[in-house]
Amino acid sequence: PTLTMKRVLQQATRVASKGPTTPSVSACRFSTSPASADDSSMLHRTSMPHVSESALGGQNHPMIQPDVFVAPTATVVGEVEINFGASVWYNAVIRGDKNAVKVGAKASVGDRVSVSTVASLDSGFPAVCDIGYDAIIGAGSSLVSCTVMPGATIGENCVVLEGALVEAKATVLPGSVVPPGRRVPAGQIWGGNPVEYVGDNDPEHGNEDVVASESLMAADHMDEFLPINTAF
């Protein structure tokens, strides 16, 4: 055989000796792989499984709907469910390692947001983090095992701690801290460290305009990036 054919046969032998490399069905559907092991600039994965002894197959995989925008520099790990039309922006991190995280339809998780969970809550309630549909999480905020109900708005650089509840169409002002177990009632505005009642939201004007603009912007950004996270 020619030199070229020998090289092809040698390469095929090396690949075969490594065994099957095709990932599981769940990994194909719910996780992304590095584009190339030889290119260090493309090793970042926007979503990846997390090892868990209780999970089927030993791993929890993110479940991300097809029309969700996950920015190329964002990271989604473990038991995370992101529903239709939601967006996860640049350098945001969503970790479903200790408990599950759910992001509702058309919710927006802003730049540099950190969403994580703890193993358990003193109250005995599930230590999951639940972000409702149409919720807006401002840039730089941190959420830990809390519940943000539909239509609520968390301002930039806020901290919402374990067991806290931000009810529907409530607003937490930028830079505020919601202590563990604190409840922000529906339709109200709270702010400060720790948060205190400030006023009421206008019932006639919610965050629908912001949700719509976030969805349109996410669609524009999605068109700019290929699956291997490289813009052209």
PDB file of C-alpha atoms in Angstrom:
ATOM      1  CA  PRO A   1       0.000   0.000   0.000  1.00  0.00           C
ATOM      2  CA  THR A   2       1.054   3.590  -0.515  1.00  0.00           C
ATOM      3  CA  LEU A   3       2.371   5.795   2.298  1.00  0.00           C
ATOM      4  CA  THR A   4      -0.970   7.642   2.475  1.00  0.00           C
ATOM      5  CA  MET A   5      -2.923   4.410   2.840  1.00  0.00           C
ATOM      6  CA  LYS A   6      -0.554   3.252   5.589  1.00  0.00           C
ATOM      7  CA  ARG A   7      -1.183   6.443   7.533  1.00  0.00           C
ATOM      8  CA  VAL A   8      -4.941   6.011   7.159  1.00  0.00           C
ATOM      9  CA  LEU A   9      -4.746   2.423   8.416  1.00  0.00           C
ATOM     10  CA  GLN A  10      -2.568   3.457  11.363  1.00  0.00           C
ATOM     11  CA  GLN A  11      -5.012   6.219  12.320  1.00  0.00           C
ATOM     12  CA  ALA A  12      -7.976   3.828  12.068  1.00  0.00           C
ATOM     13  CA  THR A  13      -6.169   1.313  14.274  1.00  0.00           C
ATOM     14  CA  ARG A  14      -5.468   3.938  16.937  1.00  0.00           C
ATOM     15  CA  VAL A  15      -9.098   5.075  16.952  1.00  0.00           C
ATOM     16  CA  ALA A  16     -10.403   1.508  17.153  1.00  0.00           C
ATOM     17  CA  SER A  17      -8.071   0.681  20.049  1.00  0.00           C
ATOM     18  CA  LYS A  18      -9.592   3.500  22.118  1.00  0.00           C
ATOM     19  CA  GLY A  19     -13.032   1.872  22.031  1.00  0.00           C
ATOM     20  CA  PRO A  20     -16.365   3.541  21.244  1.00  0.00           C
ATOM     21  CA  THR A  21     -16.409   7.299  21.643  1.00  0.00           C
ATOM     22  CA  THR A  22     -20.098   7.941  20.933  1.00  0.00           C
ATOM     23  CA  PRO A  23     -21.699   9.532  24.017  1.00  0.00           C
ATOM     24  CA  SER A  24     -24.949   8.302  25.521  1.00  0.00           C
ATOM     25  CA  VAL A  25     -28.299   9.383  24.076  1.00  0.00           C
ATOM     26  CA  SER A  26     -28.889  11.746  26.992  1.00  0.00           C
ATOM     27  CA  ALA A  27     -25.478  13.332  26.515  1.00  0.00           C
ATOM     28  CA  CYS A  28     -26.177  13.865  22.826  1.00  0.00           C
ATOM     29  CA  ARG A  29     -29.470  15.544  23.573  1.00  0.00           C
ATOM     30  CA  PHE A  30     -28.688  17.533  26.691  1.00  0.00           C
ATOM     31  CA  SER A  31     -24.938  18.242  26.809  1.00  0.00           C
ATOM     32  CA  THR A  32     -22.436  19.863  24.519  1.00  0.00           C
ATOM     33  CA  SER A  33     -18.952  18.551  23.879  1.00  0.00           C
ATOM     34  CA  PRO A  34     -15.688  20.417  23.324  1.00  0.00           C
ATOM     35  CA  ALA A  35     -15.332  21.208  19.640  1.00  0.00           C
ATOM     36  CA  SER A  36     -11.773  19.966  19.475  1.00  0.00           C
ATOM     37  CA  ALA A  37      -9.446  18.431  22.032  1.00  0.00           C
ATOM     38  CA  ASP A  38      -6.526  19.891  20.111  1.00  0.00           C
ATOM     39  CA  ASP A  39      -7.744  23.488  20.292  1.00  0.00           C
ATOM     40  CA  SER A  40      -7.595  24.914  23.822  1.00  0.00           C
ATOM     41  CA  SER A  41      -9.612  27.957  22.766  1.00  0.00           C
ATOM     42  CA  MET A  42     -12.644  25.747  22.099  1.00  0.00           C
ATOM     43  CA  LEU A  43     -12.663  23.512  25.197  1.00  0.00           C
ATOM     44  CA  HIS A  44     -15.414  25.448  26.982  1.00  0.00           C
ATOM     45  CA  ARG A  45     -18.745  23.637  27.116  1.00  0.00           C
ATOM     46  CA  THR A  46     -21.909  25.640  27.666  1.00  0.00           C
ATOM     47  CA  SER A  47     -23.621  22.647  29.273  1.00  0.00           C
ATOM     48  CA  MET A  48     -22.286  19.513  30.883  1.00  0.00           C
ATOM     49  CA  PRO A  49     -23.400  16.660  33.130  1.00  0.00           C
ATOM     50  CA  HIS A  50     -22.635  16.307  36.816  1.00  0.00           C
ATOM     51  CA  VAL A  51     -21.721  13.024  38.463  1.00  0.00           C
ATOM     52  CA  SER A  52     -24.392  11.867  40.907  1.00  0.00           C
ATOM     53  CA  GLU A  53     -24.794   8.456  42.560  1.00  0.00           C
ATOM     54  CA  SER A  54     -28.588   8.910  42.679  1.00  0.00           C
ATOM     55  CA  ALA A  55     -28.964   9.813  38.999  1.00  0.00           C
ATOM     56  CA  LEU A  56     -29.813   7.355  36.252  1.00  0.00           C
ATOM     57  CA  GLY A  57     -26.537   6.305  34.685  1.00  0.00           C
ATOM     58  CA  GLY A  58     -24.585   8.109  37.394  1.00  0.00           C
ATOM     59  CA  GLN A  59     -24.911  11.563  35.837  1.00  0.00           C
ATOM     60  CA  ASN A  60     -27.388  14.430  35.901  1.00  0.00           C
ATOM     61  CA  HIS A  61     -27.671  16.100  32.492  1.00  0.00           C
ATOM     62  CA  PRO A  62     -29.052  19.591  31.819  1.00  0.00           C
ATOM     63  CA  MET A  63     -32.337  19.625  29.931  1.00  0.00           C
ATOM     64  CA  ILE A  64     -32.323  22.689  27.679  1.00  0.00           C
ATOM     65  CA  GLN A  65     -35.097  23.338  25.191  1.00  0.00           C
ATOM     66  CA  PRO A  66     -34.045  23.897  21.565  1.00  0.00           C
ATOM     67  CA  ASP A  67     -34.959  27.591  21.378  1.00  0.00           C
ATOM     68  CA  VAL A  68     -33.146  28.577  24.572  1.00  0.00           C
ATOM     69  CA  PHE A  69     -30.213  30.956  24.133  1.00  0.00           C
ATOM     70  CA  VAL A  70     -27.231  29.947  26.256  1.00  0.00           C
ATOM     71  CA  ALA A  71     -24.392  32.379  25.640  1.00  0.00           C
ATOM     72  CA  PRO A  72     -21.097  30.845  24.475  1.00  0.00           C
ATOM     73  CA  THR A  73     -19.361  31.903  27.689  1.00  0.00           C
ATOM     74  CA  ALA A  74     -22.145  30.758  30.029  1.00  0.00           C
ATOM     75  CA  THR A  75     -22.086  27.422  31.844  1.00  0.00           C
ATOM     76  CA  VAL A  76     -24.957  25.122  32.780  1.00  0.00           C
ATOM     77  CA  VAL A  77     -24.022  22.105  34.911  1.00  0.00           C
ATOM     78  CA  GLY A  78     -25.945  19.175  36.331  1.00  0.00           C
ATOM     79  CA  GLU A  79     -29.644  18.860  37.126  1.00  0.00           C
ATOM     80  CA  VAL A  80     -30.868  22.005  35.382  1.00  0.00           C
ATOM     81  CA  GLU A  81     -34.055  22.417  33.365  1.00  0.00           C
ATOM     82  CA  ILE A  82     -34.372  25.475  31.117  1.00  0.00           C
ATOM     83  CA  ASN A  83     -37.718  25.934  29.414  1.00  0.00           C
ATOM     84  CA  PHE A  84     -38.804  27.386  26.089  1.00  0.00           C
ATOM     85  CA  GLY A  85     -37.717  30.889  25.151  1.00  0.00           C
ATOM     86  CA  ALA A  86     -35.486  31.454  28.175  1.00  0.00           C
ATOM     87  CA  SER A  87     -32.046  33.057  27.910  1.00  0.00           C
ATOM     88  CA  VAL A  88     -28.815  32.585  29.846  1.00  0.00           C
ATOM     89  CA  TRP A  89     -26.428  35.438  29.167  1.00  0.00           C
ATOM     90  CA  TYR A  90     -22.671  35.885  29.062  1.00  0.00           C
ATOM     91  CA  ASN A  91     -20.544  34.456  31.883  1.00  0.00           C
ATOM     92  CA  ALA A  92     -23.611  33.302  33.808  1.00  0.00           C
ATOM     93  CA  VAL A  93     -23.238  30.042  35.742  1.00  0.00           C
ATOM     94  CA  ILE A  94     -26.136  27.748  36.668  1.00  0.00           C
ATOM     95  CA  ARG A  95     -25.111  24.845  38.901  1.00  0.00           C
ATOM     96  CA  GLY A  96     -27.483  21.981  39.576  1.00  0.00           C
ATOM     97  CA  ASP A  97     -24.931  19.940  41.479  1.00  0.00           C
ATOM     98  CA  LYS A  98     -26.403  19.703  44.991  1.00  0.00           C
ATOM     99  CA  ASN A  99     -30.059  20.173  44.046  1.00  0.00           C
ATOM    100  CA  ALA A 100     -32.144  20.884  40.978  1.00  0.00           C
ATOM    101  CA  VAL A 101     -32.473  24.252  39.238  1.00  0.00           C
ATOM    102  CA  LYS A 102     -35.453  25.157  37.075  1.00  0.00           C
ATOM    103  CA  VAL A 103     -35.637  28.184  34.769  1.00  0.00           C
ATOM    104  CA  GLY A 104     -39.113  28.942  33.449  1.00  0.00           C
ATOM    105  CA  ALA A 105     -40.187  29.876  29.950  1.00  0.00           C
ATOM    106  CA  LYS A 106     -38.983  33.282  28.711  1.00  0.00           C
ATOM    107  CA  ALA A 107     -37.072  33.921  31.922  1.00  0.00           C
ATOM    108  CA  SER A 108     -33.831  35.864  31.545  1.00  0.00           C
ATOM    109  CA  VAL A 109     -30.690  35.030  33.546  1.00  0.00           C
ATOM    110  CA  GLY A 110     -28.426  38.037  33.049  1.00  0.00           C
ATOM    111  CA  ASP A 111     -24.701  38.498  32.546  1.00  0.00           C
ATOM    112  CA  ARG A 112     -22.469  37.107  35.326  1.00  0.00           C
ATOM    113  CA  VAL A 113     -25.415  35.744  37.299  1.00  0.00           C
ATOM    114  CA  SER A 114     -24.645  32.841  39.636  1.00  0.00           C
ATOM    115  CA  VAL A 115     -27.406  30.318  40.368  1.00  0.00           C
ATOM    116  CA  SER A 116     -26.557  27.531  42.801  1.00  0.00           C
ATOM    117  CA  THR A 117     -28.094  25.286  45.429  1.00  0.00           C
ATOM    118  CA  VAL A 118     -27.317  23.912  48.866  1.00  0.00           C
ATOM    119  CA  ALA A 119     -27.775  20.327  50.004  1.00  0.00           C
ATOM    120  CA  SER A 120     -30.685  21.053  52.362  1.00  0.00           C
ATOM    121  CA  LEU A 121     -32.627  23.807  54.119  1.00  0.00           C
ATOM    122  CA  ASP A 122     -33.213  24.122  57.857  1.00  0.00           C
ATOM    123  CA  SER A 123     -36.918  24.636  57.139  1.00  0.00           C
ATOM    124  CA  GLY A 124     -37.177  21.161  55.634  1.00  0.00           C
ATOM    125  CA  PHE A 125     -38.404  22.498  52.298  1.00  0.00           C
ATOM    126  CA  PRO A 126     -36.672  21.294  49.115  1.00  0.00           C
ATOM    127  CA  ALA A 127     -33.397  23.135  48.558  1.00  0.00           C
ATOM    128  CA  VAL A 128     -34.049  23.622  44.849  1.00  0.00           C
ATOM    129  CA  CYS A 129     -33.769  26.924  42.981  1.00  0.00           C
ATOM    130  CA  ASP A 130     -36.889  27.747  40.988  1.00  0.00           C
ATOM    131  CA  ILE A 131     -36.998  30.741  38.612  1.00  0.00           C
ATOM    132  CA  GLY A 132     -40.511  31.225  37.256  1.00  0.00           C
ATOM    133  CA  TYR A 133     -41.585  32.094  33.748  1.00  0.00           C
ATOM    134  CA  ASP A 134     -41.130  35.723  32.635  1.00  0.00           C
ATOM    135  CA  ALA A 135     -38.800  36.385  35.567  1.00  0.00           C
ATOM    136  CA  ILE A 136     -35.886  38.775  35.039  1.00  0.00           C
ATOM    137  CA  ILE A 137     -32.616  38.159  36.924  1.00  0.00           C
ATOM    138  CA  GLY A 138     -30.392  41.233  36.678  1.00  0.00           C
ATOM    139  CA  ALA A 139     -26.716  41.124  35.774  1.00  0.00           C
ATOM    140  CA  GLY A 140     -24.275  40.168  38.516  1.00  0.00           C
ATOM    141  CA  SER A 141     -26.892  38.754  40.873  1.00  0.00           C
ATOM    142  CA  SER A 142     -26.489  35.619  42.963  1.00  0.00           C
ATOM    143  CA  LEU A 143     -29.309  33.185  43.733  1.00  0.00           C
ATOM    144  CA  VAL A 144     -28.972  30.296  46.183  1.00  0.00           C
ATOM    145  CA  SER A 145     -31.733  27.692  46.639  1.00  0.00           C
ATOM    146  CA  CYS A 146     -34.478  30.303  46.437  1.00  0.00           C
ATOM    147  CA  THR A 147     -37.776  30.754  44.583  1.00  0.00           C
ATOM    148  CA  VAL A 148     -38.425  33.616  42.170  1.00  0.00           C
ATOM    149  CA  MET A 149     -42.026  33.436  41.031  1.00  0.00           C
ATOM    150  CA  PRO A 150     -43.399  34.304  37.558  1.00  0.00           C
ATOM    151  CA  GLY A 151     -43.031  37.901  36.430  1.00  0.00           C
ATOM    152  CA  ALA A 152     -40.736  38.907  39.291  1.00  0.00           C
ATOM    153  CA  THR A 153     -37.740  41.171  38.714  1.00  0.00           C
ATOM    154  CA  ILE A 154     -34.411  40.854  40.532  1.00  0.00           C
ATOM    155  CA  GLY A 155     -32.278  43.946  40.007  1.00  0.00           C
ATOM    156  CA  GLU A 156     -28.597  43.982  39.169  1.00  0.00           C
ATOM    157  CA  ASN A 157     -26.053  42.788  41.762  1.00  0.00           C
ATOM    158  CA  CYS A 158     -28.671  41.406  44.130  1.00  0.00           C
ATOM    159  CA  VAL A 159     -28.214  38.454  46.471  1.00  0.00           C
ATOM    160  CA  VAL A 160     -31.160  36.144  47.138  1.00  0.00           C
ATOM    161  CA  LEU A 161     -30.266  33.558  49.756  1.00  0.00           C
ATOM    162  CA  GLU A 162     -31.446  30.111  50.836  1.00  0.00           C
ATOM    163  CA  GLY A 163     -35.160  29.595  51.237  1.00  0.00           C
ATOM    164  CA  ALA A 164     -36.095  33.146  50.212  1.00  0.00           C
ATOM    165  CA  LEU A 165     -39.300  33.679  48.254  1.00  0.00           C
ATOM    166  CA  VAL A 166     -39.845  36.515  45.781  1.00  0.00           C
ATOM    167  CA  GLU A 167     -43.494  36.338  44.803  1.00  0.00           C
ATOM    168  CA  ALA A 168     -45.106  37.009  41.438  1.00  0.00           C
ATOM    169  CA  LYS A 169     -44.513  40.437  39.858  1.00  0.00           C
ATOM    170  CA  ALA A 170     -42.507  41.644  42.852  1.00  0.00           C
ATOM    171  CA  THR A 171     -39.357  43.732  42.380  1.00  0.00           C
ATOM    172  CA  VAL A 172     -36.076  43.589  44.297  1.00  0.00           C
ATOM    173  CA  LEU A 173     -34.132  46.787  43.733  1.00  0.00           C
ATOM    174  CA  PRO A 174     -30.513  46.670  42.468  1.00  0.00           C
ATOM    175  CA  GLY A 175     -27.830  45.922  45.054  1.00  0.00           C
ATOM    176  CA  SER A 176     -30.265  44.467  47.568  1.00  0.00           C
ATOM    177  CA  VAL A 177     -29.860  41.394  49.769  1.00  0.00           C
ATOM    178  CA  VAL A 178     -32.783  39.063  50.473  1.00  0.00           C
ATOM    179  CA  PRO A 179     -31.843  37.125  53.652  1.00  0.00           C
ATOM    180  CA  PRO A 180     -32.495  33.404  54.095  1.00  0.00           C
ATOM    181  CA  GLY A 181     -36.179  32.613  54.446  1.00  0.00           C
ATOM    182  CA  ARG A 182     -37.359  36.171  53.691  1.00  0.00           C
ATOM    183  CA  ARG A 183     -40.577  36.617  51.704  1.00  0.00           C
ATOM    184  CA  VAL A 184     -41.106  39.476  49.270  1.00  0.00           C
ATOM    185  CA  PRO A 185     -44.890  39.702  48.730  1.00  0.00           C
ATOM    186  CA  ALA A 186     -46.453  39.731  45.278  1.00  0.00           C
ATOM    187  CA  GLY A 187     -46.564  43.051  43.450  1.00  0.00           C
ATOM    188  CA  GLN A 188     -44.388  44.897  45.960  1.00  0.00           C
ATOM    189  CA  ILE A 189     -41.028  46.672  45.673  1.00  0.00           C
ATOM    190  CA  TRP A 190     -38.380  45.838  48.250  1.00  0.00           C
ATOM    191  CA  GLY A 191     -34.803  47.072  48.545  1.00  0.00           C
ATOM    192  CA  GLY A 192     -31.813  47.469  50.842  1.00  0.00           C
ATOM    193  CA  ASN A 193     -29.552  45.215  52.875  1.00  0.00           C
ATOM    194  CA  PRO A 194     -31.461  43.438  54.249  1.00  0.00           C
ATOM    195  CA  VAL A 195     -34.467  44.180  52.049  1.00  0.00           C
ATOM    196  CA  GLU A 196     -37.355  46.238  53.373  1.00  0.00           C
ATOM    197  CA  TYR A 197     -40.645  47.315  51.896  1.00  0.00           C
ATOM    198  CA  VAL A 198     -40.318  50.341  49.584  1.00  0.00           C
ATOM    199  CA  GLY A 199     -43.600  50.538  47.693  1.00  0.00           C
ATOM    200  CA  ASP A 200     -45.973  48.832  45.294  1.00  0.00           C
ATOM    201  CA  ASN A 201     -45.593  48.053  41.614  1.00  0.00           C
ATOM    202  CA  ASP A 202     -48.078  49.541  39.175  1.00  0.00           C
ATOM    203  CA  PRO A 203     -50.549  46.667  38.586  1.00  0.00           C
ATOM    204  CA  GLU A 204     -51.202  47.946  35.054  1.00  0.00           C
ATOM    205  CA  HIS A 205     -47.553  47.784  34.004  1.00  0.00           C
ATOM    206  CA  GLY A 206     -45.550  44.650  34.676  1.00  0.00           C
ATOM    207  CA  ASN A 207     -42.270  43.520  33.157  1.00  0.00           C
ATOM    208  CA  GLU A 208     -43.841  42.331  29.886  1.00  0.00           C
ATOM    209  CA  ASP A 209     -41.918  44.874  27.807  1.00  0.00           C
ATOM    210  CA  VAL A 210     -38.599  43.800  29.331  1.00  0.00           C
ATOM    211  CA  VAL A 211     -39.416  40.123  28.775  1.00  0.00           C
ATOM    212  CA  ALA A 212     -40.273  40.793  25.124  1.00  0.00           C
ATOM    213  CA  SER A 213     -37.085  42.792  24.512  1.00  0.00           C
ATOM    214  CA  GLU A 214     -34.942  40.120  26.192  1.00  0.00           C
ATOM    215  CA  SER A 215     -36.504  37.452  23.959  1.00  0.00           C
ATOM    216  CA  LEU A 216     -35.847  39.457  20.802  1.00  0.00           C
ATOM    217  CA  MET A 217     -32.274  40.204  21.829  1.00  0.00           C
ATOM    218  CA  ALA A 218     -31.665  36.538  22.638  1.00  0.00           C
ATOM    219  CA  ALA A 219     -32.904  35.546  19.169  1.00  0.00           C
ATOM    220  CA  ASP A 220     -30.499  38.036  17.591  1.00  0.00           C
ATOM    221  CA  HIS A 221     -27.550  36.728  19.600  1.00  0.00           C
ATOM    222  CA  MET A 222     -28.446  33.125  18.843  1.00  0.00           C
ATOM    223  CA  ASP A 223     -28.154  33.847  15.133  1.00  0.00           C
ATOM    224  CA  GLU A 224     -24.636  35.223  15.631  1.00  0.00           C
ATOM    225  CA  PHE A 225     -23.088  32.051  17.013  1.00  0.00           C
ATOM    226  CA  LEU A 226     -22.447  28.624  15.575  1.00  0.00           C
ATOM    227  CA  PRO A 227     -22.822  25.512  17.772  1.00  0.00           C
ATOM    228  CA  ILE A 228     -19.055  25.446  18.338  1.00  0.00           C
ATOM    229  CA  ASN A 229     -19.251  28.839  20.046  1.00  0.00           C
ATOM    230  CA  THR A 230     -17.389  30.797  17.382  1.00  0.00           C
ATOM    231  CA  ALA A 231     -18.812  34.006  15.926  1.00  0.00           C
ATOM    232  CA  PHE A 232     -18.274  34.784  12.261  1.00  0.00           C
TER     233      PHE A 232
END
